[in-house]
mmCIF file of N, CA and C in Angstrom:
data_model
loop_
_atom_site.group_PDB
_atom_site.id
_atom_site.type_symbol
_atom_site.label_atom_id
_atom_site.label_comp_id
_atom_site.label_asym_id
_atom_site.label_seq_id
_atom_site.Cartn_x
_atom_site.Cartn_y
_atom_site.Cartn_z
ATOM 1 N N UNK I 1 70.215 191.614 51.176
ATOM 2 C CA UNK I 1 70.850 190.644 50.305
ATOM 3 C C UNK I 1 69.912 189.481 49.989
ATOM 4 N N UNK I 2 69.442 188.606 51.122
ATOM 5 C CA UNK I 2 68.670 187.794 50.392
ATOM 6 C C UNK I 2 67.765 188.005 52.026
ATOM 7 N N UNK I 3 67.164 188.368 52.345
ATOM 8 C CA UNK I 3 66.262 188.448 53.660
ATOM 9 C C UNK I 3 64.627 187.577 53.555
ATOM 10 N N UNK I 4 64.703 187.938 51.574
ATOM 11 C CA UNK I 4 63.367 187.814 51.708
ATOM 12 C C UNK I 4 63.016 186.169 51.257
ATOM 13 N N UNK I 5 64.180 185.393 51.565
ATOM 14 C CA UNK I 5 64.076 184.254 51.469
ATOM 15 C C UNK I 5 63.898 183.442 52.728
ATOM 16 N N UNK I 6 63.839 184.137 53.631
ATOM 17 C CA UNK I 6 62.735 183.458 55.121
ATOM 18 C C UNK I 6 61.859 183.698 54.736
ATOM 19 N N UNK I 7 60.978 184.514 54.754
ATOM 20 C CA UNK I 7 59.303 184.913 54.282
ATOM 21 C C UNK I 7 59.378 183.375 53.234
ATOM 22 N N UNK I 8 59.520 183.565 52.291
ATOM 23 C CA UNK I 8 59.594 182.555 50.781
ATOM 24 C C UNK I 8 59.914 181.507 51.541
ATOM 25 N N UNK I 9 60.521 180.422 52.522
ATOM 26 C CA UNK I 9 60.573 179.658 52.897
ATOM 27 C C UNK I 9 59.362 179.199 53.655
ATOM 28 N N UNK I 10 58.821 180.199 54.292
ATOM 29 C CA UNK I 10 57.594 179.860 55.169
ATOM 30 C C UNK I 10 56.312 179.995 54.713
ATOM 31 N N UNK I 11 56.553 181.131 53.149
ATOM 32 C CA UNK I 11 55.688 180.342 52.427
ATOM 33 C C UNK I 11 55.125 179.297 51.452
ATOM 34 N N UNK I 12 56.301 178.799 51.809
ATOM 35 C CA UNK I 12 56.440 177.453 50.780
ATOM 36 C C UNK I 12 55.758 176.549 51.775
ATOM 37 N N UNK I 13 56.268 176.552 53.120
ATOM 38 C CA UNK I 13 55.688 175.476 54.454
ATOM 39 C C UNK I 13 54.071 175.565 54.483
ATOM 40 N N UNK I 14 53.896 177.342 54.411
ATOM 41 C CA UNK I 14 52.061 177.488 54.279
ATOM 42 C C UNK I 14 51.550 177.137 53.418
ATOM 43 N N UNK I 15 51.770 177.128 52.600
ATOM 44 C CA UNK I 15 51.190 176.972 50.627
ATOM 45 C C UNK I 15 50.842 175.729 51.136
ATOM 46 N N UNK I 16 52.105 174.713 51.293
ATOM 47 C CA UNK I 16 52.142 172.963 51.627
ATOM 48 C C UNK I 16 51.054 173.009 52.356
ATOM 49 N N UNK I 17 51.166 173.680 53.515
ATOM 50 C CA UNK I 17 49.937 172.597 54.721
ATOM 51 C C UNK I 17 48.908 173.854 54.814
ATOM 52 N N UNK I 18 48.234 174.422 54.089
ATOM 53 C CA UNK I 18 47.232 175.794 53.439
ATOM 54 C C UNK I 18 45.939 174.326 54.244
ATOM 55 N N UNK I 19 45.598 173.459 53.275
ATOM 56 C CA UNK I 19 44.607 172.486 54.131
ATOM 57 C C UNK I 19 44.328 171.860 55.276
ATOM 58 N N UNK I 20 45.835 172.085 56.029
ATOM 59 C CA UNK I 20 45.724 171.758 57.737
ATOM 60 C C UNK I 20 45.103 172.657 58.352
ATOM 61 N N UNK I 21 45.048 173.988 57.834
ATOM 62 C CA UNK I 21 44.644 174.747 58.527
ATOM 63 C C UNK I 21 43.431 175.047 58.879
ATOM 64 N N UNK I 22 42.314 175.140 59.858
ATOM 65 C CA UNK I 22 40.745 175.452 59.951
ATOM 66 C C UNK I 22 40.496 176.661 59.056
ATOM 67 N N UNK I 23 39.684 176.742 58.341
ATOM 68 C CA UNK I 23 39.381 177.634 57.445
ATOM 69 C C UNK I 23 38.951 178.950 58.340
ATOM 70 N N UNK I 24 38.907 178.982 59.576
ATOM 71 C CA UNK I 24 38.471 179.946 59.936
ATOM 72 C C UNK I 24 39.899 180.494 60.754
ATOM 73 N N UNK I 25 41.045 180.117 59.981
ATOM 74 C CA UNK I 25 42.500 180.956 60.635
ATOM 75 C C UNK I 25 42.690 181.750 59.630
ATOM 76 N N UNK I 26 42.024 181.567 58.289
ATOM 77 C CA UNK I 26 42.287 181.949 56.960
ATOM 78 C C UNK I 26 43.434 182.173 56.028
ATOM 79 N N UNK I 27 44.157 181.104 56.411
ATOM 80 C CA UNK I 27 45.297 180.714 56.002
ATOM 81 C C UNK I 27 45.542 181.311 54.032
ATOM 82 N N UNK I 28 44.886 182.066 53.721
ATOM 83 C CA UNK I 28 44.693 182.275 52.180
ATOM 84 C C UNK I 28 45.324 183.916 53.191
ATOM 85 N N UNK I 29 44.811 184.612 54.019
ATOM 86 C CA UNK I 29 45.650 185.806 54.359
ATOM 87 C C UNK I 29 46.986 185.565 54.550
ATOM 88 N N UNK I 30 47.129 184.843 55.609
ATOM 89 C CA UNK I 30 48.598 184.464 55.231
ATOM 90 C C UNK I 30 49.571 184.555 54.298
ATOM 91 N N UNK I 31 48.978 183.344 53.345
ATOM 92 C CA UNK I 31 49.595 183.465 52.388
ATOM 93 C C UNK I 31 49.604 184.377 51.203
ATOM 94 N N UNK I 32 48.875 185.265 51.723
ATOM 95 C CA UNK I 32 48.732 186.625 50.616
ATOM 96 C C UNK I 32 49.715 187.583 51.131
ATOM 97 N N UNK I 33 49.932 187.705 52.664
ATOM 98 C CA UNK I 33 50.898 188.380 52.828
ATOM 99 C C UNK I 33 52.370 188.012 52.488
ATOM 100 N N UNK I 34 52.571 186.756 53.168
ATOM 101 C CA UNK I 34 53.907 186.170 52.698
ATOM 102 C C UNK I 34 54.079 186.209 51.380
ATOM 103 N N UNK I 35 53.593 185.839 50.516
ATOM 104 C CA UNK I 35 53.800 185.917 48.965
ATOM 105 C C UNK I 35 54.118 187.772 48.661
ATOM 106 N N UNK I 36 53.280 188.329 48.651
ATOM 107 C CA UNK I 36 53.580 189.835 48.437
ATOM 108 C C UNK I 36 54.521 190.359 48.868
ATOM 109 N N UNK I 37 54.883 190.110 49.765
ATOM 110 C CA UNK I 37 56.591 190.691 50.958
ATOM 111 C C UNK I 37 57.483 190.118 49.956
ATOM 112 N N UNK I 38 57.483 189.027 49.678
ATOM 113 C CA UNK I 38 58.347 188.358 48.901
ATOM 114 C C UNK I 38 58.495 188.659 47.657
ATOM 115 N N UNK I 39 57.182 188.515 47.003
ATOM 116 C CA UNK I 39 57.710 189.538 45.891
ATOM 117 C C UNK I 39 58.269 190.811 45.898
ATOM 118 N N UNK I 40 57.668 191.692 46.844
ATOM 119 C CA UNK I 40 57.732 193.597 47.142
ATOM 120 C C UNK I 40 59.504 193.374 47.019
ATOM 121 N N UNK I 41 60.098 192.429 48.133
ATOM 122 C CA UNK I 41 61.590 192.475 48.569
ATOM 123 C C UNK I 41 62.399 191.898 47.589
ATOM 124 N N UNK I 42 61.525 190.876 46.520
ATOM 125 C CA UNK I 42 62.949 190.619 45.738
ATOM 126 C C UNK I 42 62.950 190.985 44.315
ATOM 127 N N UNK I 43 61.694 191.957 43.844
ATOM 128 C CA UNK I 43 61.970 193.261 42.948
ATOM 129 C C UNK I 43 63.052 194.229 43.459
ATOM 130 N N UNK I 44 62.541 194.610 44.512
ATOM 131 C CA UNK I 44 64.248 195.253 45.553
ATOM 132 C C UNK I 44 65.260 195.150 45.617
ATOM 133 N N UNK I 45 65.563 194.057 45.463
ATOM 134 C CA UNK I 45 66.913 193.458 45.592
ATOM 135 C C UNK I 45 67.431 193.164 44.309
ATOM 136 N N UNK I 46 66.424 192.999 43.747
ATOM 137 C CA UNK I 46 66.836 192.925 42.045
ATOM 138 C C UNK I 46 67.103 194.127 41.321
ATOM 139 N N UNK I 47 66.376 195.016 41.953
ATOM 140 C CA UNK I 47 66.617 196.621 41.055
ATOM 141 C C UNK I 47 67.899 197.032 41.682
ATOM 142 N N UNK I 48 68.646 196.384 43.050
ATOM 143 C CA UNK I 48 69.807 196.419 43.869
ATOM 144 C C UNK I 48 71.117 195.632 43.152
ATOM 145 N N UNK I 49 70.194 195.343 42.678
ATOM 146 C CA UNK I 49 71.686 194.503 42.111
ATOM 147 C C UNK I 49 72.074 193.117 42.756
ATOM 148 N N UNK I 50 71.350 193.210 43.986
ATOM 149 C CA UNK I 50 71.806 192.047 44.880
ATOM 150 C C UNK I 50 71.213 190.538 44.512
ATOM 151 N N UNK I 51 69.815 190.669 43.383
ATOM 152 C CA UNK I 51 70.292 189.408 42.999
ATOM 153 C C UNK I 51 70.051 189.721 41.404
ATOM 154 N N UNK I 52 70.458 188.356 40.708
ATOM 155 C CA UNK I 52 70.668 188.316 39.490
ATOM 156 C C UNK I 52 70.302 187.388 38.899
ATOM 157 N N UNK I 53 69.920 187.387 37.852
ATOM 158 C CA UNK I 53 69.385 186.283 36.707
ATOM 159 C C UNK I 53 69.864 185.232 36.302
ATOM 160 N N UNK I 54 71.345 184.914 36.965
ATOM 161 C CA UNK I 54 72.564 184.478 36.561
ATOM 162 C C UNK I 54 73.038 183.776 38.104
ATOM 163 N N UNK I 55 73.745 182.606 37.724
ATOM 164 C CA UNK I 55 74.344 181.606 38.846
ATOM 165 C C UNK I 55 75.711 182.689 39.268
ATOM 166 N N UNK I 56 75.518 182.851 40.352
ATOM 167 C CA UNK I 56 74.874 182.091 41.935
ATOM 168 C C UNK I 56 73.719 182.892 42.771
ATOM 169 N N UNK I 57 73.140 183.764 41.418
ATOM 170 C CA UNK I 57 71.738 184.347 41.514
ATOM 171 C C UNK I 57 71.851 185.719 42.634
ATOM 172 N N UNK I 58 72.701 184.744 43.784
ATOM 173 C CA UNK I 58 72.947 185.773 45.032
ATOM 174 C C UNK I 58 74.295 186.771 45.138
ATOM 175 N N UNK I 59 74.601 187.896 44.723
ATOM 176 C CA UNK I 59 75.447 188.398 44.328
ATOM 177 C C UNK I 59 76.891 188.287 45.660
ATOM 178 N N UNK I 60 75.563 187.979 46.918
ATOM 179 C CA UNK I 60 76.450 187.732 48.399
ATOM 180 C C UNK I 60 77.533 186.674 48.245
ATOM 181 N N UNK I 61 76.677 185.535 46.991
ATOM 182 C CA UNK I 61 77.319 184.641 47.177
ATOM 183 C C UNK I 61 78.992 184.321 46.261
ATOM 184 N N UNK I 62 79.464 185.310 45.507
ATOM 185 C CA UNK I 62 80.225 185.016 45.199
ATOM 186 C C UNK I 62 81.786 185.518 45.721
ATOM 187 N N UNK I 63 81.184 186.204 46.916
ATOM 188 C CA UNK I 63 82.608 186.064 47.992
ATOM 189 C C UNK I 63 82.540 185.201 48.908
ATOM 190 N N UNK I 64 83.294 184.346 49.494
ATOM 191 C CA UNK I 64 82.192 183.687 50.702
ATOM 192 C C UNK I 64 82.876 184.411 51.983
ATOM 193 N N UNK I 65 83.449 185.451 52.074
ATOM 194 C CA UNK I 65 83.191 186.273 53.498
ATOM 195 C C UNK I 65 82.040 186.997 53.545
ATOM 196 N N UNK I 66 80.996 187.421 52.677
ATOM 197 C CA UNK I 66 80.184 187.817 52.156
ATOM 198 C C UNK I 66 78.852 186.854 53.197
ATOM 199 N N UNK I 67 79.228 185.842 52.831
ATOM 200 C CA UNK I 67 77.987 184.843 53.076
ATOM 201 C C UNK I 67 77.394 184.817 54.152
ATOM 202 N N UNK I 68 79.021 184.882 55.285
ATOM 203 C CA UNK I 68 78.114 185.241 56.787
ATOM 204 C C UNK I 68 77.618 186.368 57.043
ATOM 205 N N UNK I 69 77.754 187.433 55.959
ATOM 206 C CA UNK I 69 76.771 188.460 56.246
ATOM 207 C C UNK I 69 75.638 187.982 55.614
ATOM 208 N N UNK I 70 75.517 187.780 55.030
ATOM 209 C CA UNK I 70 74.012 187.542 54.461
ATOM 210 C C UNK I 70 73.079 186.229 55.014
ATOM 211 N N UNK I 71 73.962 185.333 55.847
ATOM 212 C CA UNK I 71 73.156 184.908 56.650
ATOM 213 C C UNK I 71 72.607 185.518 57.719
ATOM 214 N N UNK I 72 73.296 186.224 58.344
ATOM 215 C CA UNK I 72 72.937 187.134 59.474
ATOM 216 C C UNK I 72 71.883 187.952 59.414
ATOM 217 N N UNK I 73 71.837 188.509 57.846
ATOM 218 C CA UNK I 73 71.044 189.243 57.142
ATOM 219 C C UNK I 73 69.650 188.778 57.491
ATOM 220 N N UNK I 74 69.821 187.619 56.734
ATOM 221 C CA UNK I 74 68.781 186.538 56.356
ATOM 222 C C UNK I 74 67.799 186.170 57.717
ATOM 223 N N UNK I 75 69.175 185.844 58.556
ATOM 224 C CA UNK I 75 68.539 185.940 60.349
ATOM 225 C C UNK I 75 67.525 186.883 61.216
ATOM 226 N N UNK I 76 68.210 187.559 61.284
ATOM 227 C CA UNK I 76 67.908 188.690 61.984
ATOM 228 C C UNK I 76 66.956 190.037 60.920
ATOM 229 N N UNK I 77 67.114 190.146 59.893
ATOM 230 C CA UNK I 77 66.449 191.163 58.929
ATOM 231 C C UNK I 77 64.974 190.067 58.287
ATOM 232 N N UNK I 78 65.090 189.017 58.293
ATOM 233 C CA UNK I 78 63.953 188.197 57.280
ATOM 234 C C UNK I 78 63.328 187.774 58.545
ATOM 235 N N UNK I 79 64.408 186.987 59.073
ATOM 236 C CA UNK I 79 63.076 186.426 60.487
ATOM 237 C C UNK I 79 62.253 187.088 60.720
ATOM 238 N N UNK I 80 63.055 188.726 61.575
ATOM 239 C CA UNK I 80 62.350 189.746 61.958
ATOM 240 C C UNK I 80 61.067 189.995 61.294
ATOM 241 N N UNK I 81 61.325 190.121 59.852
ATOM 242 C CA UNK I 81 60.190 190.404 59.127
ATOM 243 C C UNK I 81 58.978 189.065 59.215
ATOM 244 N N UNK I 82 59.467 188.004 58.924
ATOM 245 C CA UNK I 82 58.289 186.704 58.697
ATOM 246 C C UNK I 82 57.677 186.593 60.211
ATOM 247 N N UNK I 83 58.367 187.055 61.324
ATOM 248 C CA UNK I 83 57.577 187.003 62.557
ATOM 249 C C UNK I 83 56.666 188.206 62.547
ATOM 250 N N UNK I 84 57.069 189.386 62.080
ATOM 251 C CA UNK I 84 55.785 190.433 62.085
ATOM 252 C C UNK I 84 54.878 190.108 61.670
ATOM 253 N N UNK I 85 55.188 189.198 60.462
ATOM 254 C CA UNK I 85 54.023 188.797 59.210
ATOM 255 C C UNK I 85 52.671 188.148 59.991
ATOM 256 N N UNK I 86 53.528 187.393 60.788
ATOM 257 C CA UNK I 86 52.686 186.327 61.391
ATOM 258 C C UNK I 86 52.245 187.143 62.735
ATOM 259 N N UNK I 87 52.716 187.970 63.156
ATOM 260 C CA UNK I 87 52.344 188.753 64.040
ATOM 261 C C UNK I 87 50.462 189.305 63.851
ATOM 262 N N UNK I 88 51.239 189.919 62.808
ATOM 263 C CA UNK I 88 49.905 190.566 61.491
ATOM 264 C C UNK I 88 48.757 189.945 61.612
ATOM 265 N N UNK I 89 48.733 188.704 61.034
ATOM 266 C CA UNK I 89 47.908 187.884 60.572
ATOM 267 C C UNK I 89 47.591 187.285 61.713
ATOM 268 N N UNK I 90 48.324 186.809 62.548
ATOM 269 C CA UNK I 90 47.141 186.719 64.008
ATOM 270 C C UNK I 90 46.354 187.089 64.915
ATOM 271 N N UNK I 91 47.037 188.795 64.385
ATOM 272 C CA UNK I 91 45.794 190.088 65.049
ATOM 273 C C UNK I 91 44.594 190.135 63.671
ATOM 274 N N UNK I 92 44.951 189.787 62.803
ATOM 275 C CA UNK I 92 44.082 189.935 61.980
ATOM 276 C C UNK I 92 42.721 188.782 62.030
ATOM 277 N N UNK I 93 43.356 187.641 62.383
ATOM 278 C CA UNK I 93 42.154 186.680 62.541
ATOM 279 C C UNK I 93 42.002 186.430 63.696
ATOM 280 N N UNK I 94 42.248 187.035 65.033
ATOM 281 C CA UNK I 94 41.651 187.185 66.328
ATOM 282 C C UNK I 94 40.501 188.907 66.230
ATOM 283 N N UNK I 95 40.602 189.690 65.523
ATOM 284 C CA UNK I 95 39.729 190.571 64.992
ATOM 285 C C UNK I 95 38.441 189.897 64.570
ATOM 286 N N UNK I 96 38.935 189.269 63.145
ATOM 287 C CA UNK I 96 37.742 188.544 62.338
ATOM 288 C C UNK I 96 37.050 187.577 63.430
ATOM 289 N N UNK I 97 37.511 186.792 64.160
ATOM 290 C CA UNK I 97 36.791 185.988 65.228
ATOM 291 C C UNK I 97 35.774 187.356 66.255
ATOM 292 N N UNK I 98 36.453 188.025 66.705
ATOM 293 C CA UNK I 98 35.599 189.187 67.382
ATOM 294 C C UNK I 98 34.444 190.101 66.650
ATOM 295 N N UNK I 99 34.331 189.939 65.510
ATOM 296 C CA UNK I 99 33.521 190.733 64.462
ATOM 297 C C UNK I 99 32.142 189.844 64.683
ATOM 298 N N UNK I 100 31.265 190.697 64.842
ATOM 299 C CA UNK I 100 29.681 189.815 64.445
ATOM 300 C C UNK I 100 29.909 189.342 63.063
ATOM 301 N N UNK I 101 28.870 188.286 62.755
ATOM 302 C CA UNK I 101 28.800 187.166 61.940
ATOM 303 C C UNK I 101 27.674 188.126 60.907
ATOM 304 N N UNK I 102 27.880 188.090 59.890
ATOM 305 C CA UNK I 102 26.721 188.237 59.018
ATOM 306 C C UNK I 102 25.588 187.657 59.158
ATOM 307 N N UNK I 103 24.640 188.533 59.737
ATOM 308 C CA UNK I 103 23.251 187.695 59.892
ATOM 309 C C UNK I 103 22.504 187.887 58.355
ATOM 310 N N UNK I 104 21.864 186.777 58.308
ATOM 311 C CA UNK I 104 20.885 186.612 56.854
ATOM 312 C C UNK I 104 19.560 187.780 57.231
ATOM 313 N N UNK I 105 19.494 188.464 56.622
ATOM 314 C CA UNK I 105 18.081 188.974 56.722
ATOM 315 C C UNK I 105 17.205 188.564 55.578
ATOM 316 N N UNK I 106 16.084 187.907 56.092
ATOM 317 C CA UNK I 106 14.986 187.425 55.204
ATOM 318 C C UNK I 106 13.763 188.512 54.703
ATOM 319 N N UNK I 107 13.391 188.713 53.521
ATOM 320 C CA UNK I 107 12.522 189.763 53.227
ATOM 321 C C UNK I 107 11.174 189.278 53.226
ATOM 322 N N UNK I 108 10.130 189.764 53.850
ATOM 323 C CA UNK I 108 9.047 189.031 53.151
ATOM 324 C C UNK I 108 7.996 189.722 52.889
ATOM 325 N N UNK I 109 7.198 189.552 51.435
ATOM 326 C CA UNK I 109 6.627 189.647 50.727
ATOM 327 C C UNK I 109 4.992 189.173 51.202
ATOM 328 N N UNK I 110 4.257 189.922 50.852
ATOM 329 C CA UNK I 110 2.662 189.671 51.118
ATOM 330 C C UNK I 110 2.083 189.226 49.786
ATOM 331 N N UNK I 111 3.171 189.309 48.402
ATOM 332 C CA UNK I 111 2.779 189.139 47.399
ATOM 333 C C UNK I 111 2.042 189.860 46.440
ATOM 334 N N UNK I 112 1.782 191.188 47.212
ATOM 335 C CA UNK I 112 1.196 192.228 46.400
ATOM 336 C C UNK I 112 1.534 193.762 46.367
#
């Protein structure tokens, strides 16, 4: 129903503080994943019917016994997911930290 609006929340928090971060957490992965989930899930939900172009956008939302399912949803189905995300991405840049560094190799020339 709407799950993929945890992910989309946390990447709204990353986007925001993208410059707190040491460039070497690579906070641009992050947010490449979160953004893509988010899109992937709410083409999904849109080809579902579950949301719409139209107020109250959330189709959950126009019963409201409805709603506590879709918070629950939202809970337990989106969290789940935005903690893998981040799961992801911290095996991913504890990898990149373990990877040798690109060494420069210098060529040199005798000039002839």
């Amino acid at each position: 129903m709407a799950c993929f609006l945890v992910p989309a929340a946390a990447g709204i928090a990353t986007t925001a503080l993208k410059k707190k971060f040491p460039a070497e957490f690579h906070p641009e992965w992050l947010n490449s994943m979160l953004w893509g989930g988010v899109a992937m899930l709410a083409v999904e939900h849109f080809s579902h019917g579950e949301v719409v172009p139209y107020p109250p956008f959330l189709t959950a939302m126009k019963n409201p016994s409805e709603v506590s399912v879709m918070l629950k949803e939202m809970l337990t189905v989106g969290g789940t997911m935005t903690l893998a995300i981040f799961a992801v991405w911290l095996i991913l840049v504890a990898v990149s930290k373990k990877m040798p560094g690109k060494s420069k190799v210098t060529v040199k020339t005798d000039g002839g």
